[in-house]
Amino acid sequence: QQQVKQSPQSLIVQKGGISIINCAYENTAFDYFPWYQQFPGKGPALLIAIRPDVSEKKEGRFTISFNKSAKQFSLHIMDSQPGDSATYFCAAIYNTDKLIFGTGTRLQVFP
Amino acid sequence: DAGVTQSPTHLIKTRGQQVTLRCSPKSGHDTVSWYQQALGQGPQFIFQYYEEEERQRGNFPDRFSGHQFPNYSSELNVNALLLGDSALYLCASSLMEQGAFFGQGTRLTVV
């Protein structure tokens, strides 16, 4: 029940295309859903986050869509760039509890 | 703002040795969490410190211990190192409802 399932495991997108990463959760007590971007050898960087009372949040080229009834949320990267090539993790947290991470999606954006 | 800083960045230890990793949280953050990230995996929660007390703990053996100091900085200690302890160790700091911010990590190699 504590798991967060993430797909796909890897994603290849053409420059300028849309990258979509999906996550699903079981624990309805989760109240905060962040996305992290991680480059090789670096720590995860907080990209964007959403609370379950909001259906969508947009920051620049990054958008989170949240479907509370389906217990699913997704990250959309518009106009994907080669610099976006990284591993993306969705996560979920309850209150100030530990972060539960998805398994990660390796995104490669080709010019 | 220096963000979350960790030291050292890389470390090589021999099996059976002990290691101490250090973390300074982002300015104003009072909660420090430690995560272990194996190659190609998502971060796994080790434990969390708040007000110098271990608030919660993940599924890690007692060989993993920690400490938080009055200035909110923290240490992670691992005793009797095993080859399987080789990983990227991440420190994250947070403040109440805000998202967790990660340091760049310490790459520990056990030989």
PDB file of C-alpha atoms in Angstrom:
ATOM      1  CA  GLN A   1       0.000   0.000   0.000  1.00  0.00           C
ATOM      2  CA  GLN A   2       3.027   2.218   0.427  1.00  0.00           C
ATOM      3  CA  GLN A   3       4.203   1.697  -3.131  1.00  0.00           C
ATOM      4  CA  VAL A   4       4.217   4.214  -5.931  1.00  0.00           C
ATOM      5  CA  LYS A   5       4.243   2.611  -9.365  1.00  0.00           C
ATOM      6  CA  GLN A   6       5.917   4.508 -12.185  1.00  0.00           C
ATOM      7  CA  SER A   7       5.967   3.977 -15.936  1.00  0.00           C
ATOM      8  CA  PRO A   8       7.556   3.822 -18.387  1.00  0.00           C
ATOM      9  CA  GLN A   9      10.968   2.691 -17.226  1.00  0.00           C
ATOM     10  CA  SER A  10      12.601   4.523 -20.121  1.00  0.00           C
ATOM     11  CA  LEU A  11      11.425   7.056 -22.653  1.00  0.00           C
ATOM     12  CA  ILE A  12      12.935   8.369 -25.864  1.00  0.00           C
ATOM     13  CA  VAL A  13      11.531  11.606 -27.240  1.00  0.00           C
ATOM     14  CA  GLN A  14      12.425  13.831 -30.155  1.00  0.00           C
ATOM     15  CA  LYS A  15      13.428  17.403 -29.392  1.00  0.00           C
ATOM     16  CA  GLY A  16      10.314  19.563 -29.243  1.00  0.00           C
ATOM     17  CA  GLY A  17       8.058  16.626 -28.410  1.00  0.00           C
ATOM     18  CA  ILE A  18       6.012  15.935 -25.293  1.00  0.00           C
ATOM     19  CA  SER A  19       7.347  13.587 -22.612  1.00  0.00           C
ATOM     20  CA  ILE A  20       4.753  11.904 -20.419  1.00  0.00           C
ATOM     21  CA  ILE A  21       5.526   9.916 -17.275  1.00  0.00           C
ATOM     22  CA  ASN A  22       2.809   8.235 -15.248  1.00  0.00           C
ATOM     23  CA  CYS A  23       2.543   7.237 -11.606  1.00  0.00           C
ATOM     24  CA  ALA A  24      -0.068   5.452  -9.530  1.00  0.00           C
ATOM     25  CA  TYR A  25      -0.477   5.060  -5.788  1.00  0.00           C
ATOM     26  CA  GLU A  26      -2.628   3.115  -3.344  1.00  0.00           C
ATOM     27  CA  ASN A  27      -2.420   4.964  -0.046  1.00  0.00           C
ATOM     28  CA  THR A  28      -5.130   7.622  -0.015  1.00  0.00           C
ATOM     29  CA  ALA A  29      -3.452   9.256   2.989  1.00  0.00           C
ATOM     30  CA  PHE A  30      -0.733  10.668   0.747  1.00  0.00           C
ATOM     31  CA  ASP A  31      -1.164  14.428   0.636  1.00  0.00           C
ATOM     32  CA  TYR A  32       1.791  15.729  -1.357  1.00  0.00           C
ATOM     33  CA  PHE A  33       3.154  14.490  -4.676  1.00  0.00           C
ATOM     34  CA  PRO A  34       6.509  15.866  -5.824  1.00  0.00           C
ATOM     35  CA  TRP A  35       8.484  15.096  -8.952  1.00  0.00           C
ATOM     36  CA  TYR A  36      12.249  14.969  -8.872  1.00  0.00           C
ATOM     37  CA  GLN A  37      14.782  15.264 -11.689  1.00  0.00           C
ATOM     38  CA  GLN A  38      18.123  13.554 -11.259  1.00  0.00           C
ATOM     39  CA  PHE A  39      21.230  13.815 -13.398  1.00  0.00           C
ATOM     40  CA  PRO A  40      23.928  11.122 -13.181  1.00  0.00           C
ATOM     41  CA  GLY A  41      26.026  11.429 -10.032  1.00  0.00           C
ATOM     42  CA  LYS A  42      23.816  14.174  -8.598  1.00  0.00           C
ATOM     43  CA  GLY A  43      21.117  14.287  -5.972  1.00  0.00           C
ATOM     44  CA  PRO A  44      17.447  14.522  -6.989  1.00  0.00           C
ATOM     45  CA  ALA A  45      16.236  18.075  -7.592  1.00  0.00           C
ATOM     46  CA  LEU A  46      12.673  19.053  -6.741  1.00  0.00           C
ATOM     47  CA  LEU A  47      10.992  19.914 -10.036  1.00  0.00           C
ATOM     48  CA  ILE A  48       7.333  20.486  -9.315  1.00  0.00           C
ATOM     49  CA  ALA A  49       4.806  19.243  -6.775  1.00  0.00           C
ATOM     50  CA  ILE A  50       1.049  19.048  -6.328  1.00  0.00           C
ATOM     51  CA  ARG A  51      -1.511  18.432  -3.588  1.00  0.00           C
ATOM     52  CA  PRO A  52      -4.528  16.165  -4.186  1.00  0.00           C
ATOM     53  CA  ASP A  53      -7.040  19.007  -4.017  1.00  0.00           C
ATOM     54  CA  VAL A  54      -5.646  20.380  -7.299  1.00  0.00           C
ATOM     55  CA  SER A  55      -6.148  18.656 -10.661  1.00  0.00           C
ATOM     56  CA  GLU A  56      -3.348  20.353 -12.547  1.00  0.00           C
ATOM     57  CA  LYS A  57      -0.298  22.464 -11.859  1.00  0.00           C
ATOM     58  CA  LYS A  58       1.916  24.067 -14.462  1.00  0.00           C
ATOM     59  CA  GLU A  59       5.366  25.557 -14.072  1.00  0.00           C
ATOM     60  CA  GLY A  60       6.984  26.595 -17.311  1.00  0.00           C
ATOM     61  CA  ARG A  61       7.246  23.545 -19.590  1.00  0.00           C
ATOM     62  CA  PHE A  62       6.391  21.139 -16.764  1.00  0.00           C
ATOM     63  CA  THR A  63       2.814  20.193 -15.898  1.00  0.00           C
ATOM     64  CA  ILE A  64       1.460  17.751 -13.316  1.00  0.00           C
ATOM     65  CA  SER A  65      -1.958  16.257 -13.945  1.00  0.00           C
ATOM     66  CA  PHE A  66      -3.629  14.677 -10.925  1.00  0.00           C
ATOM     67  CA  ASN A  67      -6.590  12.289 -10.924  1.00  0.00           C
ATOM     68  CA  LYS A  68      -7.610  11.723  -7.319  1.00  0.00           C
ATOM     69  CA  SER A  69     -10.379   9.218  -8.036  1.00  0.00           C
ATOM     70  CA  ALA A  70      -8.063   7.052 -10.126  1.00  0.00           C
ATOM     71  CA  LYS A  71      -5.151   7.581  -7.726  1.00  0.00           C
ATOM     72  CA  GLN A  72      -2.913   8.515 -10.619  1.00  0.00           C
ATOM     73  CA  PHE A  73      -0.742  11.462 -11.499  1.00  0.00           C
ATOM     74  CA  SER A  74       1.490  12.284 -14.398  1.00  0.00           C
ATOM     75  CA  LEU A  75       4.259  14.627 -15.472  1.00  0.00           C
ATOM     76  CA  HIS A  76       4.134  16.262 -18.871  1.00  0.00           C
ATOM     77  CA  ILE A  77       7.228  17.942 -20.273  1.00  0.00           C
ATOM     78  CA  MET A  78       6.296  20.169 -23.185  1.00  0.00           C
ATOM     79  CA  ASP A  79       8.774  21.107 -25.908  1.00  0.00           C
ATOM     80  CA  SER A  80      11.270  18.567 -24.562  1.00  0.00           C
ATOM     81  CA  GLN A  81      14.923  19.579 -24.873  1.00  0.00           C
ATOM     82  CA  PRO A  82      18.156  17.557 -24.839  1.00  0.00           C
ATOM     83  CA  GLY A  83      18.961  19.230 -21.497  1.00  0.00           C
ATOM     84  CA  ASP A  84      15.876  17.519 -20.057  1.00  0.00           C
ATOM     85  CA  SER A  85      17.597  14.145 -20.493  1.00  0.00           C
ATOM     86  CA  ALA A  86      17.711  12.773 -16.962  1.00  0.00           C
ATOM     87  CA  THR A  87      15.994  10.291 -14.667  1.00  0.00           C
ATOM     88  CA  TYR A  88      12.654  11.422 -13.292  1.00  0.00           C
ATOM     89  CA  PHE A  89      11.143  10.147 -10.065  1.00  0.00           C
ATOM     90  CA  CYS A  90       7.621  10.642  -8.872  1.00  0.00           C
ATOM     91  CA  ALA A  91       7.109  10.483  -5.126  1.00  0.00           C
ATOM     92  CA  ALA A  92       4.396  10.641  -2.538  1.00  0.00           C
ATOM     93  CA  ILE A  93       4.395  11.677   1.079  1.00  0.00           C
ATOM     94  CA  TYR A  94       1.966  11.815   3.973  1.00  0.00           C
ATOM     95  CA  ASN A  95       2.288  14.801   6.285  1.00  0.00           C
ATOM     96  CA  THR A  96       5.972  15.037   7.225  1.00  0.00           C
ATOM     97  CA  ASP A  97       6.485  11.329   6.737  1.00  0.00           C
ATOM     98  CA  LYS A  98       9.104   9.753   4.500  1.00  0.00           C
ATOM     99  CA  LEU A  99       9.059  10.173   0.748  1.00  0.00           C
ATOM    100  CA  ILE A 100       7.986   7.084  -1.167  1.00  0.00           C
ATOM    101  CA  PHE A 101       9.653   7.124  -4.565  1.00  0.00           C
ATOM    102  CA  GLY A 102       8.630   5.534  -7.802  1.00  0.00           C
ATOM    103  CA  THR A 103      11.106   3.359  -9.661  1.00  0.00           C
ATOM    104  CA  GLY A 104      12.229   6.140 -11.979  1.00  0.00           C
ATOM    105  CA  THR A 105      11.988   6.924 -15.684  1.00  0.00           C
ATOM    106  CA  ARG A 106      15.077   7.489 -17.749  1.00  0.00           C
ATOM    107  CA  LEU A 107      14.274  10.163 -20.322  1.00  0.00           C
ATOM    108  CA  GLN A 108      16.410  10.679 -23.398  1.00  0.00           C
ATOM    109  CA  VAL A 109      15.659  13.610 -25.678  1.00  0.00           C
ATOM    110  CA  PHE A 110      17.318  13.461 -29.074  1.00  0.00           C
ATOM    111  CA  PRO A 111      17.933  16.547 -31.216  1.00  0.00           C
TER     112      PRO A 111
ATOM    113  CA  ASP B   1      21.519  30.053   0.196  1.00  0.00           C
ATOM    114  CA  ALA B   2      23.914  27.105  -0.057  1.00  0.00           C
ATOM    115  CA  GLY B   3      21.140  24.533  -0.147  1.00  0.00           C
ATOM    116  CA  VAL B   4      21.769  21.085   1.313  1.00  0.00           C
ATOM    117  CA  THR B   5      25.461  20.251   1.505  1.00  0.00           C
ATOM    118  CA  GLN B   6      26.940  16.817   2.085  1.00  0.00           C
ATOM    119  CA  SER B   7      30.462  15.653   2.788  1.00  0.00           C
ATOM    120  CA  PRO B   8      32.461  13.914   1.605  1.00  0.00           C
ATOM    121  CA  THR B   9      31.355  13.580  -2.025  1.00  0.00           C
ATOM    122  CA  HIS B  10      33.121  10.264  -2.541  1.00  0.00           C
ATOM    123  CA  LEU B  11      34.406   7.666  -0.129  1.00  0.00           C
ATOM    124  CA  ILE B  12      36.028   4.267  -0.445  1.00  0.00           C
ATOM    125  CA  LYS B  13      35.959   1.949   2.567  1.00  0.00           C
ATOM    126  CA  THR B  14      36.915  -1.634   3.259  1.00  0.00           C
ATOM    127  CA  ARG B  15      34.372  -4.248   4.282  1.00  0.00           C
ATOM    128  CA  GLY B  16      33.936  -4.271   8.061  1.00  0.00           C
ATOM    129  CA  GLN B  17      34.959  -0.652   8.534  1.00  0.00           C
ATOM    130  CA  GLN B  18      32.800   2.143   9.867  1.00  0.00           C
ATOM    131  CA  VAL B  19      31.861   5.346   8.027  1.00  0.00           C
ATOM    132  CA  THR B  20      30.382   8.725   8.978  1.00  0.00           C
ATOM    133  CA  LEU B  21      28.638  10.937   6.447  1.00  0.00           C
ATOM    134  CA  ARG B  22      27.694  14.537   7.139  1.00  0.00           C
ATOM    135  CA  CYS B  23      24.884  16.823   6.068  1.00  0.00           C
ATOM    136  CA  SER B  24      24.093  20.498   6.515  1.00  0.00           C
ATOM    137  CA  PRO B  25      20.445  21.274   5.776  1.00  0.00           C
ATOM    138  CA  LYS B  26      19.080  24.135   3.736  1.00  0.00           C
ATOM    139  CA  SER B  27      18.890  27.326   5.744  1.00  0.00           C
ATOM    140  CA  GLY B  28      15.773  27.381   7.909  1.00  0.00           C
ATOM    141  CA  HIS B  29      15.019  23.676   7.518  1.00  0.00           C
ATOM    142  CA  ASP B  30      14.675  21.704  10.746  1.00  0.00           C
ATOM    143  CA  THR B  31      14.052  18.185   9.475  1.00  0.00           C
ATOM    144  CA  VAL B  32      16.746  15.973   7.970  1.00  0.00           C
ATOM    145  CA  SER B  33      16.150  12.649   6.269  1.00  0.00           C
ATOM    146  CA  TRP B  34      18.661  10.165   4.910  1.00  0.00           C
ATOM    147  CA  TYR B  35      18.147   7.973   1.867  1.00  0.00           C
ATOM    148  CA  GLN B  36      20.154   5.218   0.225  1.00  0.00           C
ATOM    149  CA  GLN B  37      20.113   5.017  -3.552  1.00  0.00           C
ATOM    150  CA  ALA B  38      21.549   1.946  -5.228  1.00  0.00           C
ATOM    151  CA  LEU B  39      22.585   2.237  -8.860  1.00  0.00           C
ATOM    152  CA  GLY B  40      19.549   2.385 -11.131  1.00  0.00           C
ATOM    153  CA  GLN B  41      17.096   2.456  -8.240  1.00  0.00           C
ATOM    154  CA  GLY B  42      14.992   5.053  -6.514  1.00  0.00           C
ATOM    155  CA  PRO B  43      16.066   6.421  -3.126  1.00  0.00           C
ATOM    156  CA  GLN B  44      15.120   4.281  -0.124  1.00  0.00           C
ATOM    157  CA  PHE B  45      14.336   5.948   3.184  1.00  0.00           C
ATOM    158  CA  ILE B  46      16.762   5.216   6.026  1.00  0.00           C
ATOM    159  CA  PHE B  47      15.600   7.530   8.840  1.00  0.00           C
ATOM    160  CA  GLN B  48      14.470  11.033   9.656  1.00  0.00           C
ATOM    161  CA  TYR B  49      15.603  13.424  12.384  1.00  0.00           C
ATOM    162  CA  TYR B  50      13.643  16.262  13.896  1.00  0.00           C
ATOM    163  CA  GLU B  51      14.538  18.218  17.033  1.00  0.00           C
ATOM    164  CA  GLU B  52      17.598  16.004  17.491  1.00  0.00           C
ATOM    165  CA  GLU B  53      15.453  12.871  17.752  1.00  0.00           C
ATOM    166  CA  GLU B  54      14.981  10.029  15.305  1.00  0.00           C
ATOM    167  CA  ARG B  55      11.357  10.520  14.327  1.00  0.00           C
ATOM    168  CA  GLN B  56      10.944   7.548  12.038  1.00  0.00           C
ATOM    169  CA  ARG B  57      12.992   4.800  10.515  1.00  0.00           C
ATOM    170  CA  GLY B  58      12.895   2.747   7.363  1.00  0.00           C
ATOM    171  CA  ASN B  59      13.730  -0.905   6.908  1.00  0.00           C
ATOM    172  CA  PHE B  60      17.448  -0.678   7.605  1.00  0.00           C
ATOM    173  CA  PRO B  61      19.464  -2.640  10.199  1.00  0.00           C
ATOM    174  CA  ASP B  62      20.819  -1.161  13.412  1.00  0.00           C
ATOM    175  CA  ARG B  63      24.224  -0.851  11.741  1.00  0.00           C
ATOM    176  CA  PHE B  64      22.788   2.364  10.363  1.00  0.00           C
ATOM    177  CA  SER B  65      22.547   5.082  12.982  1.00  0.00           C
ATOM    178  CA  GLY B  66      22.373   8.833  12.970  1.00  0.00           C
ATOM    179  CA  HIS B  67      22.447  12.006  14.892  1.00  0.00           C
ATOM    180  CA  GLN B  68      21.111  15.530  14.562  1.00  0.00           C
ATOM    181  CA  PHE B  69      22.856  18.461  16.176  1.00  0.00           C
ATOM    182  CA  PRO B  70      21.289  21.626  17.654  1.00  0.00           C
ATOM    183  CA  ASN B  71      22.109  23.527  14.446  1.00  0.00           C
ATOM    184  CA  TYR B  72      20.021  20.901  12.542  1.00  0.00           C
ATOM    185  CA  SER B  73      23.045  19.380  10.791  1.00  0.00           C
ATOM    186  CA  SER B  74      23.143  15.622  10.801  1.00  0.00           C
ATOM    187  CA  GLU B  75      25.416  12.592  10.574  1.00  0.00           C
ATOM    188  CA  LEU B  76      24.803   9.125   9.219  1.00  0.00           C
ATOM    189  CA  ASN B  77      26.948   6.349  10.639  1.00  0.00           C
ATOM    190  CA  VAL B  78      27.239   2.895   9.177  1.00  0.00           C
ATOM    191  CA  ASN B  79      29.090   0.182  11.114  1.00  0.00           C
ATOM    192  CA  ALA B  80      30.488  -3.142   9.919  1.00  0.00           C
ATOM    193  CA  LEU B  81      30.265  -2.154   6.272  1.00  0.00           C
ATOM    194  CA  LEU B  82      29.117  -4.730   3.759  1.00  0.00           C
ATOM    195  CA  LEU B  83      29.721  -4.763   0.019  1.00  0.00           C
ATOM    196  CA  GLY B  84      25.973  -4.217  -0.393  1.00  0.00           C
ATOM    197  CA  ASP B  85      26.197  -0.882   1.412  1.00  0.00           C
ATOM    198  CA  SER B  86      27.846   0.595  -1.672  1.00  0.00           C
ATOM    199  CA  ALA B  87      25.435   3.280  -2.862  1.00  0.00           C
ATOM    200  CA  LEU B  88      24.750   6.977  -3.158  1.00  0.00           C
ATOM    201  CA  TYR B  89      23.702   8.297   0.241  1.00  0.00           C
ATOM    202  CA  LEU B  90      21.411  11.269   0.052  1.00  0.00           C
ATOM    203  CA  CYS B  91      20.491  13.769   2.691  1.00  0.00           C
ATOM    204  CA  ALA B  92      17.262  15.726   2.338  1.00  0.00           C
ATOM    205  CA  SER B  93      16.064  18.634   4.412  1.00  0.00           C
ATOM    206  CA  SER B  94      12.584  20.015   4.736  1.00  0.00           C
ATOM    207  CA  LEU B  95      10.438  22.339   6.762  1.00  0.00           C
ATOM    208  CA  MET B  96       6.931  21.252   7.659  1.00  0.00           C
ATOM    209  CA  GLU B  97       4.727  21.200   4.576  1.00  0.00           C
ATOM    210  CA  GLN B  98       7.437  22.146   2.101  1.00  0.00           C
ATOM    211  CA  GLY B  99       9.000  19.678  -0.271  1.00  0.00           C
ATOM    212  CA  ALA B 100      12.253  17.958   0.594  1.00  0.00           C
ATOM    213  CA  PHE B 101      15.455  19.313  -0.937  1.00  0.00           C
ATOM    214  CA  PHE B 102      18.311  16.917  -1.555  1.00  0.00           C
ATOM    215  CA  GLY B 103      22.045  17.333  -1.370  1.00  0.00           C
ATOM    216  CA  GLN B 104      24.376  16.100  -4.084  1.00  0.00           C
ATOM    217  CA  GLY B 105      24.960  12.884  -2.177  1.00  0.00           C
ATOM    218  CA  THR B 106      27.944  10.900  -0.960  1.00  0.00           C
ATOM    219  CA  ARG B 107      29.052   8.055  -3.205  1.00  0.00           C
ATOM    220  CA  LEU B 108      30.182   5.250  -0.886  1.00  0.00           C
ATOM    221  CA  THR B 109      32.112   2.339  -2.340  1.00  0.00           C
ATOM    222  CA  VAL B 110      32.821  -0.652  -0.111  1.00  0.00           C
ATOM    223  CA  VAL B 111      35.611  -2.930  -1.313  1.00  0.00           C
TER     224      VAL B 111
END
